[in-house]
mmCIF file of C-alpha atoms in Angstrom:
data_model
loop_
_atom_site.group_PDB
_atom_site.id
_atom_site.type_symbol
_atom_site.label_atom_id
_atom_site.label_comp_id
_atom_site.label_asym_id
_atom_site.label_seq_id
_atom_site.Cartn_x
_atom_site.Cartn_y
_atom_site.Cartn_z
ATOM 1 C CA VAL V 44 -20.539 33.290 49.997
ATOM 2 C CA LEU V 45 -19.325 29.766 49.198
ATOM 3 C CA CYS V 46 -17.887 28.684 45.855
ATOM 4 C CA PRO V 47 -20.158 25.984 44.347
ATOM 5 C CA LEU V 48 -17.103 24.116 43.004
ATOM 6 C CA CYS V 49 -14.904 23.872 46.106
ATOM 7 C CA GLY V 50 -17.502 24.558 48.809
ATOM 8 C CA LYS V 51 -15.171 27.041 50.535
ATOM 9 C CA PRO V 52 -15.461 30.817 50.989
ATOM 10 C CA MET V 53 -15.072 32.573 47.640
ATOM 11 C CA ARG V 54 -11.464 33.558 46.728
ATOM 12 C CA GLU V 55 -10.972 36.078 43.912
ATOM 13 C CA PRO V 56 -14.591 35.688 42.740
ATOM 14 C CA VAL V 57 -15.409 35.760 39.036
ATOM 15 C CA ARG V 58 -18.898 35.876 37.546
ATOM 16 C CA VAL V 59 -19.954 33.905 34.472
ATOM 17 C CA SER V 60 -21.700 36.472 32.301
ATOM 18 C CA THR V 61 -24.117 34.058 30.605
ATOM 19 C CA CYS V 62 -25.706 32.660 33.782
ATOM 20 C CA GLY V 63 -24.609 34.938 36.619
ATOM 21 C CA HIS V 64 -23.016 32.195 38.735
ATOM 22 C CA ARG V 65 -19.929 33.140 40.764
ATOM 23 C CA PHE V 66 -16.881 30.950 41.384
ATOM 24 C CA CYS V 67 -13.346 31.228 42.748
ATOM 25 C CA LYS V 68 -11.037 32.276 39.923
ATOM 26 C CA THR V 69 -8.739 29.264 40.478
ATOM 27 C CA CYS V 70 -11.665 26.808 40.720
ATOM 28 C CA LEU V 71 -13.109 28.056 37.437
ATOM 29 C CA GLN V 72 -9.722 27.751 35.677
ATOM 30 C CA GLU V 73 -9.329 24.161 36.930
ATOM 31 C CA PHE V 74 -12.943 23.412 35.998
ATOM 32 C CA LEU V 75 -12.305 24.522 32.396
ATOM 33 C CA SER V 76 -9.353 22.106 32.053
ATOM 34 C CA HIS V 77 -11.490 19.030 32.751
ATOM 35 C CA LEU V 78 -14.625 17.273 31.602
ATOM 36 C CA SER V 79 -17.196 17.670 34.378
ATOM 37 C CA VAL V 80 -20.279 15.558 35.065
ATOM 38 C CA TYR V 81 -23.184 16.425 37.345
ATOM 39 C CA ILE V 82 -26.601 15.192 38.359
ATOM 40 C CA ARG V 83 -29.376 17.560 39.276
ATOM 41 C CA VAL V 84 -32.683 16.660 40.901
ATOM 42 C CA LEU V 85 -35.496 18.314 38.953
ATOM 43 C CA PRO V 86 -39.197 18.538 39.759
ATOM 44 C CA GLY V 87 -41.505 16.045 38.068
ATOM 45 C CA GLU V 88 -45.119 14.966 38.070
ATOM 46 C CA TYR V 89 -44.473 11.951 40.349
ATOM 47 C CA ASP V 90 -42.526 13.791 43.089
ATOM 48 C CA ASN V 91 -45.304 13.236 45.634
ATOM 49 C CA LEU V 92 -45.002 9.463 45.131
ATOM 50 C CA LEU V 93 -41.215 9.338 45.592
ATOM 51 C CA GLU V 94 -39.234 9.045 48.813
ATOM 52 C CA TRP V 95 -37.313 12.204 49.774
ATOM 53 C CA PRO V 96 -34.571 13.152 50.171
ATOM 54 C CA PHE V 97 -33.025 11.568 47.068
ATOM 55 C CA SER V 98 -30.598 8.980 48.457
ATOM 56 C CA TYR V 99 -29.886 6.503 45.671
ATOM 57 C CA ARG V 100 -26.395 5.550 44.545
ATOM 58 C CA VAL V 101 -25.343 7.397 41.385
ATOM 59 C CA THR V 102 -22.638 6.174 38.975
ATOM 60 C CA PHE V 103 -21.096 8.067 36.078
ATOM 61 C CA SER V 104 -19.027 6.221 33.453
ATOM 62 C CA LEU V 105 -17.084 7.681 30.538
ATOM 63 C CA LEU V 106 -17.102 4.828 28.046
ATOM 64 C CA ASP V 107 -13.890 3.756 26.340
ATOM 65 C CA GLN V 108 -14.832 3.240 22.688
ATOM 66 C CA SER V 109 -11.793 1.076 21.892
ATOM 67 C CA ASP V 110 -12.474 -2.098 19.936
ATOM 68 C CA PRO V 111 -12.961 -4.748 22.685
ATOM 69 C CA SER V 112 -11.412 -7.418 20.437
ATOM 70 C CA LEU V 113 -8.132 -5.432 20.410
ATOM 71 C CA SER V 114 -7.935 -4.346 24.041
ATOM 72 C CA LYS V 115 -10.072 -4.423 27.165
ATOM 73 C CA PRO V 116 -12.051 -1.164 27.461
ATOM 74 C CA GLN V 117 -10.931 1.066 30.319
ATOM 75 C CA HIS V 118 -14.028 3.022 31.280
ATOM 76 C CA ILE V 119 -13.628 5.866 33.777
ATOM 77 C CA THR V 120 -16.197 5.380 36.555
ATOM 78 C CA GLU V 121 -17.098 7.359 39.672
ATOM 79 C CA THR V 122 -19.870 6.530 42.150
ATOM 80 C CA PHE V 123 -21.342 8.459 45.053
ATOM 81 C CA HIS V 124 -24.111 8.136 47.628
ATOM 82 C CA PRO V 125 -25.985 11.434 48.090
ATOM 83 C CA ASP V 126 -25.898 13.075 51.503
ATOM 84 C CA PRO V 127 -29.590 13.196 52.515
ATOM 85 C CA ASN V 128 -28.916 16.336 54.565
ATOM 86 C CA TRP V 129 -27.665 18.334 51.585
ATOM 87 C CA LYS V 130 -30.313 20.599 50.065
ATOM 88 C CA ASN V 131 -29.452 19.511 46.499
ATOM 89 C CA PHE V 132 -31.144 16.189 47.236
ATOM 90 C CA GLN V 133 -34.309 17.444 48.948
ATOM 91 C CA LYS V 134 -37.640 17.358 47.168
ATOM 92 C CA PRO V 135 -37.381 20.005 44.425
ATOM 93 C CA GLY V 136 -39.765 22.912 44.551
ATOM 94 C CA ALA V 137 -40.476 26.227 42.923
ATOM 95 C CA SER V 138 -38.821 28.116 45.789
ATOM 96 C CA ARG V 139 -35.261 27.626 44.470
ATOM 97 C CA SER V 140 -33.902 30.472 42.352
ATOM 98 C CA SER V 141 -31.626 29.885 39.360
ATOM 99 C CA LEU V 142 -28.692 31.362 41.330
ATOM 100 C CA ASP V 143 -29.304 29.137 44.367
ATOM 101 C CA GLU V 144 -26.279 26.821 44.715
ATOM 102 C CA SER V 145 -28.603 23.857 45.289
ATOM 103 C CA THR V 146 -29.729 24.160 41.652
ATOM 104 C CA LEU V 147 -26.204 23.430 40.431
ATOM 105 C CA GLY V 148 -26.481 19.743 41.130
ATOM 106 C CA PHE V 149 -23.746 17.463 42.394
ATOM 107 C CA GLY V 150 -20.967 15.665 40.625
ATOM 108 C CA TYR V 151 -17.355 15.753 39.606
ATOM 109 C CA PRO V 152 -15.932 19.074 38.385
ATOM 110 C CA LYS V 153 -12.680 17.264 37.515
ATOM 111 C CA PHE V 154 -14.028 13.931 36.221
ATOM 112 C CA ILE V 155 -11.210 13.567 33.652
ATOM 113 C CA SER V 156 -8.688 16.071 32.306
ATOM 114 C CA HIS V 157 -8.766 17.131 28.678
ATOM 115 C CA GLU V 158 -5.277 15.600 28.360
ATOM 116 C CA ASP V 159 -6.299 12.202 29.773
ATOM 117 C CA ILE V 160 -9.394 12.016 27.588
ATOM 118 C CA LYS V 161 -7.081 11.913 24.540
ATOM 119 C CA LYS V 162 -5.012 8.956 25.819
ATOM 120 C CA ARG V 163 -7.555 6.294 24.848
ATOM 121 C CA ASN V 164 -10.591 6.124 22.577
ATOM 122 C CA TYR V 165 -12.925 8.081 24.839
ATOM 123 C CA VAL V 166 -13.601 10.345 21.857
ATOM 124 C CA ARG V 167 -14.406 8.549 18.615
ATOM 125 C CA ASP V 168 -15.959 10.062 15.497
ATOM 126 C CA ASN V 169 -16.129 13.344 17.431
ATOM 127 C CA ALA V 170 -18.449 11.818 20.068
ATOM 128 C CA ILE V 171 -18.169 10.727 23.690
ATOM 129 C CA PHE V 172 -20.557 8.519 25.640
ATOM 130 C CA ILE V 173 -21.264 9.085 29.306
ATOM 131 C CA LYS V 174 -23.434 6.594 31.123
ATOM 132 C CA ALA V 175 -25.255 7.863 34.206
ATOM 133 C CA SER V 176 -27.046 5.279 36.304
ATOM 134 C CA VAL V 177 -29.086 5.491 39.482
ATOM 135 C CA GLU V 178 -29.504 2.408 41.649
ATOM 136 C CA ILE V 179 -33.212 2.403 42.439
ATOM 137 C CA PRO V 180 -34.457 0.016 45.148
ATOM 138 C CA GLN V 181 -36.679 -2.867 44.018
ATOM 139 C CA LYS V 182 -39.581 -1.648 46.163
ATOM 140 C CA ILE V 183 -39.859 1.519 44.054
ATOM 141 C CA LEU V 184 -39.737 -0.410 40.784
ATOM 142 C CA ALA V 185 -42.486 -2.843 41.835
#
């Protein structure tokens, strides 16, 4: 069995009691020290009109809420292009179980550490803002 966080064979597996997912003990400890961001392809009423597998560029940005007149915002941004061969990006269907690793989505388990998030104004008034954008080709939008 592969760990959904590292993609390697499970080492010292631990099970999350609330959802039943299993992870490597070390991966889960590292995961809990960071803010994580993921995207998950869900079924929708227009799935038969869309092109599959999902292959559009995805960008996540943690927005720096510093006053732009005082300093230039330093957003944290990560971008990826989905692997069309990976089952997470195939057309979603009812056949996937809640414990199937393809239902976990894809993203960054260590997007930013809890320590680094405190170094700038990523948290302001007890709120953070994460922008997720998908680059959709013009032919789909037309």
